[in-house]
Amino acid sequence: MTSERGAVEFRAVRKNYGGFTAVPHLDLKIAPGQLVTLLGPSGCGKTTTLRMLAGLETPSAGAILIGGQDVTRLPANRRDVTMVFQSYALFPHMSVIDNIAYGLESGGMKPAASRLAAGQGLELVGLSGLGDRLPSELSGGQQQRVAVARALVLEPQVLLLDEPLSNLDARLRRRVRTEIRELQQRLGFTAVYVTHDQDEALAVSDRIVVMKDGRIAQDGTPRELYEAPASEFIADFIGEANVVDCEVLGLAEDQALVVVGGARLTLPSRGIRPGPARLAVRPNAFRVEPGNGEEGDGGLEGRVASAAYQGDRIEYEIDGPAGRLFVIDGRSSVPLGVGSPVRLQFRGGGVALIA
Amino acid sequence: MNADNRRLDLILAGAVLCLLVLPWYKIRSGFFGFGWIGDMLARPDLWPGAFQAAAGRWQLWPVLLLVAAVAGLRLTAPSGAARGRWLVRLGVLGLAWLVVEGLSVGTRGWNWGLLERLLGEVAGQPAFGAGAVMLGLFFACLISFGAAERGALKGDAFVLTAIVLLILLVAVFVFYPILSIFTGAFQDFDGSFTAQGVRRNIGDPKIWSLSCLTGGGPCGVAWRTLFLALCTASATTVLGLAFALVATRTRFPFKRGLRLLTVLPIITPPFVVGLALTMLLGRSGTLTQLIEAATGLELGRWLYGLTGIWLAQVLSFTPIAFLVLIGVVEGVSPAMEEASQTLRAGRWRTFRKVSLPLMAPGLANAFLIGFIESMADFGNPLVLGGSGGVLSTEIFFSVVGAQNDPSRAAVLAAVLLFFTLSAFLAQRLWLSGRSFATVGGKGDGGRHALLPARVAAPVIGLVALWSLFTVIVYAMILFGGFVKLWGLDHTLTLDHYIRAFGISLDGGLRWTGVAWNSFWTTMTIALIAAPLTAGVGLLTGWLIARQRFPGKAAFEFALMMSFAIPGTVIGISYIMAFNLPPIQMTGTALILVACFVFRNMPVGVRGGVAAMAQLDTSLDEASLTLGANSGRTLRRVILPLLRPAILAALVYSFVRAITSISAVIFLVSAKYNMATAYIVGLVENGQYGVAIAYSSVLIVVMVAVIGIFQLLVGERRLRRPAASEAAA
């Protein structure tokens, strides 16, 4: 599969800067036509990984393959990848159309042909007619789309996007990320997308690679990551999660019987042995019921520590034997008073055993 | 065929062609005269390298062998790391051999007696010519291409070649001459080793005597120069700071006028201020006569000596300190000062405790520049020095005067170099870990606090007085060219201008003025040197700012250090290095161009680095990921955005080539005389009127040329003009 056009492979890649190791050991394969997000907090090595793929950094060890070809030592200008920069990096002294034609002309295309192709690129991102403007005369969102068009007209095997939305306001961000995803699906290119915003990652990706300290912390589809986080770090980084102590009573095939408070749950065991364990519980995994202060079956007892009315939902902090829990109730519209007893029932889903 | 092979083929073909066609040795009448083409067959000294080797010059055989080895490698080995390693080795060998054979065999055979005893007699050879230089470049390219094939710097051949060539050039034109000074000190007239000259000069009381402290006669020239430099540096720093403070932190009404002052030292030939001072304060100076008439005192010759030189230098260099310090004073973030004020500190406390310490590194920098400029100054001491000179004039007279003592010149140059380099290193050491860059990328709101009143009043007074003095001095310069004989006969006349720049129209246009010859030479050489300087400087700046390569820190440091080498030392080192084979350039225009390029390069480098720091690296990276190589990135993205820096570098190097004197005076020849050297000659003959007239013309021409450069390079267009913006 890795010899196909658009396939990417990192083999045992390491990157040091002087004495500092940014990426200690990275093995990663990306299938053609997928949009893969590298997600992680700042300093986790995701941008270094992207720049190594672009050819802007040379790995200290290991190999990088694009479309089956070893490109480890190939300079950036001879790799069949293009990049959309966080700052867009539009050349401020060239018009929009010249910016888009720049890469085509670097590849030896005649000016007339390249301008024609650049015009088509501009049309692709819906900016026809703005070709003669200078980048400084465009809005942020338009500049961003020019940057995408400039990278796409070269029809690269892989498109790299380095936090492409971080300079846009929240509303625009949502729209542009949809556009990028649509373009990627329509044209079918491979894309590697770096972001630290988990919402963005969940929305656009076929696959998310979460990185921490230069290593892959977890790798899977957005749903897998959300519903079955491998660790407390992932659980907390992708959506919010309460980490609750529990007890694994026994295993049946790959299912575990788990007791937490007064509730009994059957969950995928994920290699966890009987004994004390921990659960990652999403805030919306509960049904909130007024409690009577007694330990009943099938739920957690607690008291409301705070309640915040948010319009479409109510956010509670609830103190109980398991510590303070963050709970979202999306069904009732009248908040319970602070101090009143509640019972939290598991609704099914949104709960996973973590290591 | 891949790019590795293509470029290797190209330089191989070039090398073979050069060996077969270009004369290996230097041509006396000059390569670019092309008169040699006709005589080539008849005269063996014009033969290309391959024929020289065939005719029995065995020292060239290794060169042919190495070229053949490269050709063999190209035909038998595929491009890759293994071949790259060999190419690097062959290139290094080739360069090393050129150095060894060039330095060993001189015009009259072996340069070293030891070699003659070992290897027998050898025929003498002239200096390197076009063929040898091209082969040197070929070997340099082999190193960079080989390194590229090995994958160094991501296999970027363009960047590698630029680095290798720059290192080669700096080695040949900066370090080799400096080394020659030290070897020159230990050589007798016939080239054999002797320490006698050094021993005689190093303990010379004329250099090192401290008897002025005990009251028994004058101090040595080294101490006097040092004392003068310290005084000048202190005075220019204080005055420069005063000017900068007035320009930014007071309500002084003539701030724009003050900024004009900063242009003056750049366009003023260095000895002109000295001349004007003579006219004002000399024995028959205007002011002297006024004072003598009013008081009846005999003022005498007080101006000639250290006092006069100091005054001239402070006048000349204060604007430079101002230029440096205005950036420093503006660079202190207003937020810091505002923070201090909200913490209940008054204006005076804020200034003393916050602003001034933040400016300290800048002050140190201004002091260093004043110190080095004073040490290197040649024009003012020559005009005002009287009987007691300073190091730079002593060096000059020990070479050109009746003394003709090269080893004395070498020792004095070494002393001068020691002073400036020590100051440079001391400043670097002091500055490390003390850089408070306070201007961030973010827009800094707020305004600079005004000076507290008790500082403002004296500072403004000082600045106003000094400005007035400067204006008078420059008025003298312009006026002095129009009077018959300064101090004696003040009738207005155009005689001086006619004598210098006369044109006769009978029998066609004839340039009859005495100045035309040196004037056109100066313009030509400055116009050749300026783009080269800007090019080399900005390319180096780009490499330093944008590329990572081993040894970069050392490379950068060496470059900046060359800023601390006084012009006099450069001049003397160039004659010592380039008077004899292997590289012989004295008496040519080339040596002047080379001198200007490498002397003014550090400024281009600084400008380039500073300008590059404002361009986001993602622009380069975007260009690379869009398939452009480094050369194209530089041409299409970086250069267009660097236009302001290019303009600055062009103007600076052009103007410096016209105004500099210290290095030039050693390098001019009858055929290629430069304006400044010619003017100094006029001054020495007492023809002050013509000298002044010529200097004024130079100043006017420079202003005009700066304007033309501005038009040529143009603005960089990042935004449309306001009108269409409003329409959009």
Coordinates of N, CA and C in Angstrom, one line a residue, chain A residues 51 54-58 73 75-77 81-83 85 87 89-94 102-103 105-106 132-134 136-137 150-151 154, chain B residues 3-4 150-151 154-155 548 616 618-630 632-633 636-637 640-641 717-720 724-725:
Chain A
R51 N 7.3 19.3 9.2 CA 8.4 20.0 8.5 C 9.4 19.0 8.0
A54 N 7.9 17.8 4.9 CA 8.0 18.9 3.8 C 9.4 19.0 3.2
G55 N 10.4 18.5 4.0 CA 11.8 18.7 3.6 C 12.4 19.9 4.2
L56 N 11.7 20.6 5.1 CA 12.3 21.8 5.7 C 13.2 21.4 6.9
E57 N 13.1 20.2 7.4 CA 14.0 19.7 8.4 C 14.5 18.4 7.9
T58 N 15.8 18.0 8.2 CA 16.3 16.7 7.8 C 16.3 15.9 9.1
R73 N 16.6 12.4 2.1 CA 17.6 13.4 1.8 C 17.2 14.4 0.7
P75 N 15.8 17.6 -0.9 CA 15.4 19.0 -0.4 C 13.9 19.3 -0.7
A76 N 13.4 20.3 0.0 CA 12.0 20.6 -0.1 C 11.5 20.8 -1.5
N77 N 12.3 21.5 -2.3 CA 11.9 21.9 -3.6 C 11.8 20.7 -4.6
V81 N 5.4 17.5 -2.4 CA 4.4 17.9 -1.4 C 4.4 19.4 -1.4
T82 N 3.3 19.9 -1.0 CA 3.2 21.4 -0.8 C 2.6 21.7 0.6
M83 N 2.7 22.9 1.0 CA 2.4 23.2 2.4 C 1.6 24.5 2.5
F85 N 1.0 27.4 5.1 CA 1.7 27.8 6.3 C 0.7 28.5 7.3
S87 N 1.1 31.2 8.8 CA 1.1 32.6 8.5 C 0.7 32.8 7.1
A89 N 2.2 32.8 4.5 CA 3.4 33.1 3.8 C 3.1 33.4 2.3
L90 N 2.1 34.2 2.1 CA 1.9 34.7 0.7 C 3.0 35.8 0.4
F91 N 3.5 35.8 -0.8 CA 4.6 36.7 -1.1 C 4.0 38.1 -1.2
P92 N 4.3 39.0 -0.3 CA 3.6 40.3 -0.2 C 3.8 41.2 -1.5
H93 N 4.8 40.9 -2.3 CA 5.1 41.8 -3.4 C 4.5 41.2 -4.7
M94 N 3.8 40.1 -4.6 CA 3.3 39.5 -5.8 C 1.7 39.6 -5.7
Y102 N 3.4 30.9 -9.0 CA 4.8 30.9 -8.7 C 5.3 29.4 -8.7
G103 N 4.6 28.5 -8.1 CA 5.1 27.1 -8.0 C 5.1 26.5 -9.4
E105 N 5.5 28.0 -12.2 CA 6.7 28.5 -13.0 C 8.0 27.9 -12.5
S106 N 8.0 27.7 -11.2 CA 9.3 27.1 -10.6 C 9.5 25.7 -11.3
D132 N -5.8 40.0 -9.4 CA -4.9 41.1 -9.6 C -4.6 41.8 -8.2
R133 N -5.3 41.4 -7.2 CA -5.1 42.0 -5.9 C -3.7 41.6 -5.3
L134 N -3.3 42.5 -4.4 CA -2.1 42.1 -3.6 C -2.6 41.4 -2.4
S136 N -2.1 41.9 0.6 CA -2.5 42.8 1.7 C -3.9 43.4 1.5
E137 N -4.5 43.2 0.3 CA -5.8 43.7 0.0 C -6.9 42.7 0.2
R150 N -2.7 28.0 -3.8 CA -1.3 28.0 -4.3 C -0.6 26.7 -4.1
A151 N -1.0 26.0 -3.0 CA -0.4 24.7 -2.7 C -1.1 23.6 -3.5
L154 N -0.3 22.7 -7.7 CA 0.8 21.9 -8.1 C 0.4 20.4 -8.1
Chain B
A3 N 20.7 16.4 -11.8 CA 21.3 17.8 -11.6 C 22.8 17.7 -11.1
D4 N 23.1 16.6 -10.3 CA 24.5 16.5 -9.8 C 25.4 16.3 -11.0
R150 N 26.9 14.7 -1.1 CA 26.9 13.9 0.2 C 25.6 14.3 1.0
G151 N 24.9 15.3 0.5 CA 23.6 15.6 1.2 C 23.8 16.7 2.3
K154 N 21.0 19.7 3.1 CA 19.9 19.1 2.3 C 20.2 19.1 0.9
G155 N 21.5 19.0 0.5 CA 22.0 18.9 -0.9 C 21.8 20.1 -1.7
R548 N 21.8 27.2 8.1 CA 22.6 26.7 9.2 C 23.7 25.9 8.6
D616 N 9.6 37.0 7.4 CA 9.3 35.8 8.1 C 9.9 34.6 7.3
S618 N 8.9 31.8 6.9 CA 7.9 31.0 6.2 C 7.8 31.4 4.7
L619 N 8.2 32.6 4.4 CA 8.2 33.0 3.0 C 9.2 32.2 2.2
D620 N 10.4 32.0 2.7 CA 11.4 31.2 2.0 C 10.9 29.8 2.0
E621 N 10.4 29.3 3.1 CA 10.0 27.9 3.1 C 8.8 27.6 2.2
A622 N 7.9 28.6 2.1 CA 6.8 28.5 1.1 C 7.3 28.3 -0.3
S623 N 8.3 29.2 -0.6 CA 8.9 29.1 -1.9 C 9.5 27.8 -2.2
L624 N 10.3 27.3 -1.2 CA 10.9 26.0 -1.4 C 9.9 24.9 -1.6
T625 N 8.8 24.9 -0.8 CA 7.8 23.8 -0.9 C 7.1 23.9 -2.2
L626 N 7.1 25.1 -2.8 CA 6.5 25.3 -4.1 C 7.4 24.9 -5.3
G627 N 8.5 24.3 -4.9 CA 9.4 23.7 -6.0 C 10.5 24.7 -6.4
A628 N 10.6 25.8 -5.9 CA 11.7 26.7 -6.3 C 13.0 26.3 -5.5
N629 N 14.1 26.4 -6.2 CA 15.4 26.1 -5.4 C 15.8 27.4 -4.7
S630 N 16.9 27.3 -4.0 CA 17.3 28.5 -3.2 C 17.7 29.7 -4.1
R632 N 16.4 30.5 -7.0 CA 15.1 31.2 -7.4 C 14.4 31.9 -6.2
T633 N 14.5 31.2 -5.1 CA 13.9 31.9 -3.9 C 14.5 33.2 -3.6
R636 N 13.5 35.7 -6.6 CA 12.1 36.0 -6.8 C 11.4 36.5 -5.6
V637 N 11.8 36.0 -4.4 CA 11.1 36.4 -3.2 C 12.0 37.3 -2.3
P640 N 13.4 41.0 -4.1 CA 12.4 42.0 -4.2 C 11.9 42.6 -2.9
L641 N 11.9 41.8 -1.9 CA 11.5 42.3 -0.6 C 12.6 43.0 0.2
R717 N 6.6 47.3 -3.6 CA 5.2 47.5 -3.6 C 4.5 46.5 -2.8
L718 N 4.1 46.8 -1.6 CA 3.3 45.8 -0.8 C 1.9 46.2 -0.7
R719 N 1.6 47.5 -0.9 CA 0.3 48.0 -0.8 C 0.1 48.9 -2.0
R720 N -1.1 49.1 -2.4 CA -1.4 50.1 -3.4 C -1.3 51.5 -2.8
S724 N -6.2 54.4 -4.6 CA -7.0 53.2 -5.1 C -7.5 52.4 -3.9
E725 N -6.8 52.5 -2.7 CA -7.2 51.8 -1.6 C -8.6 52.3 -1.1

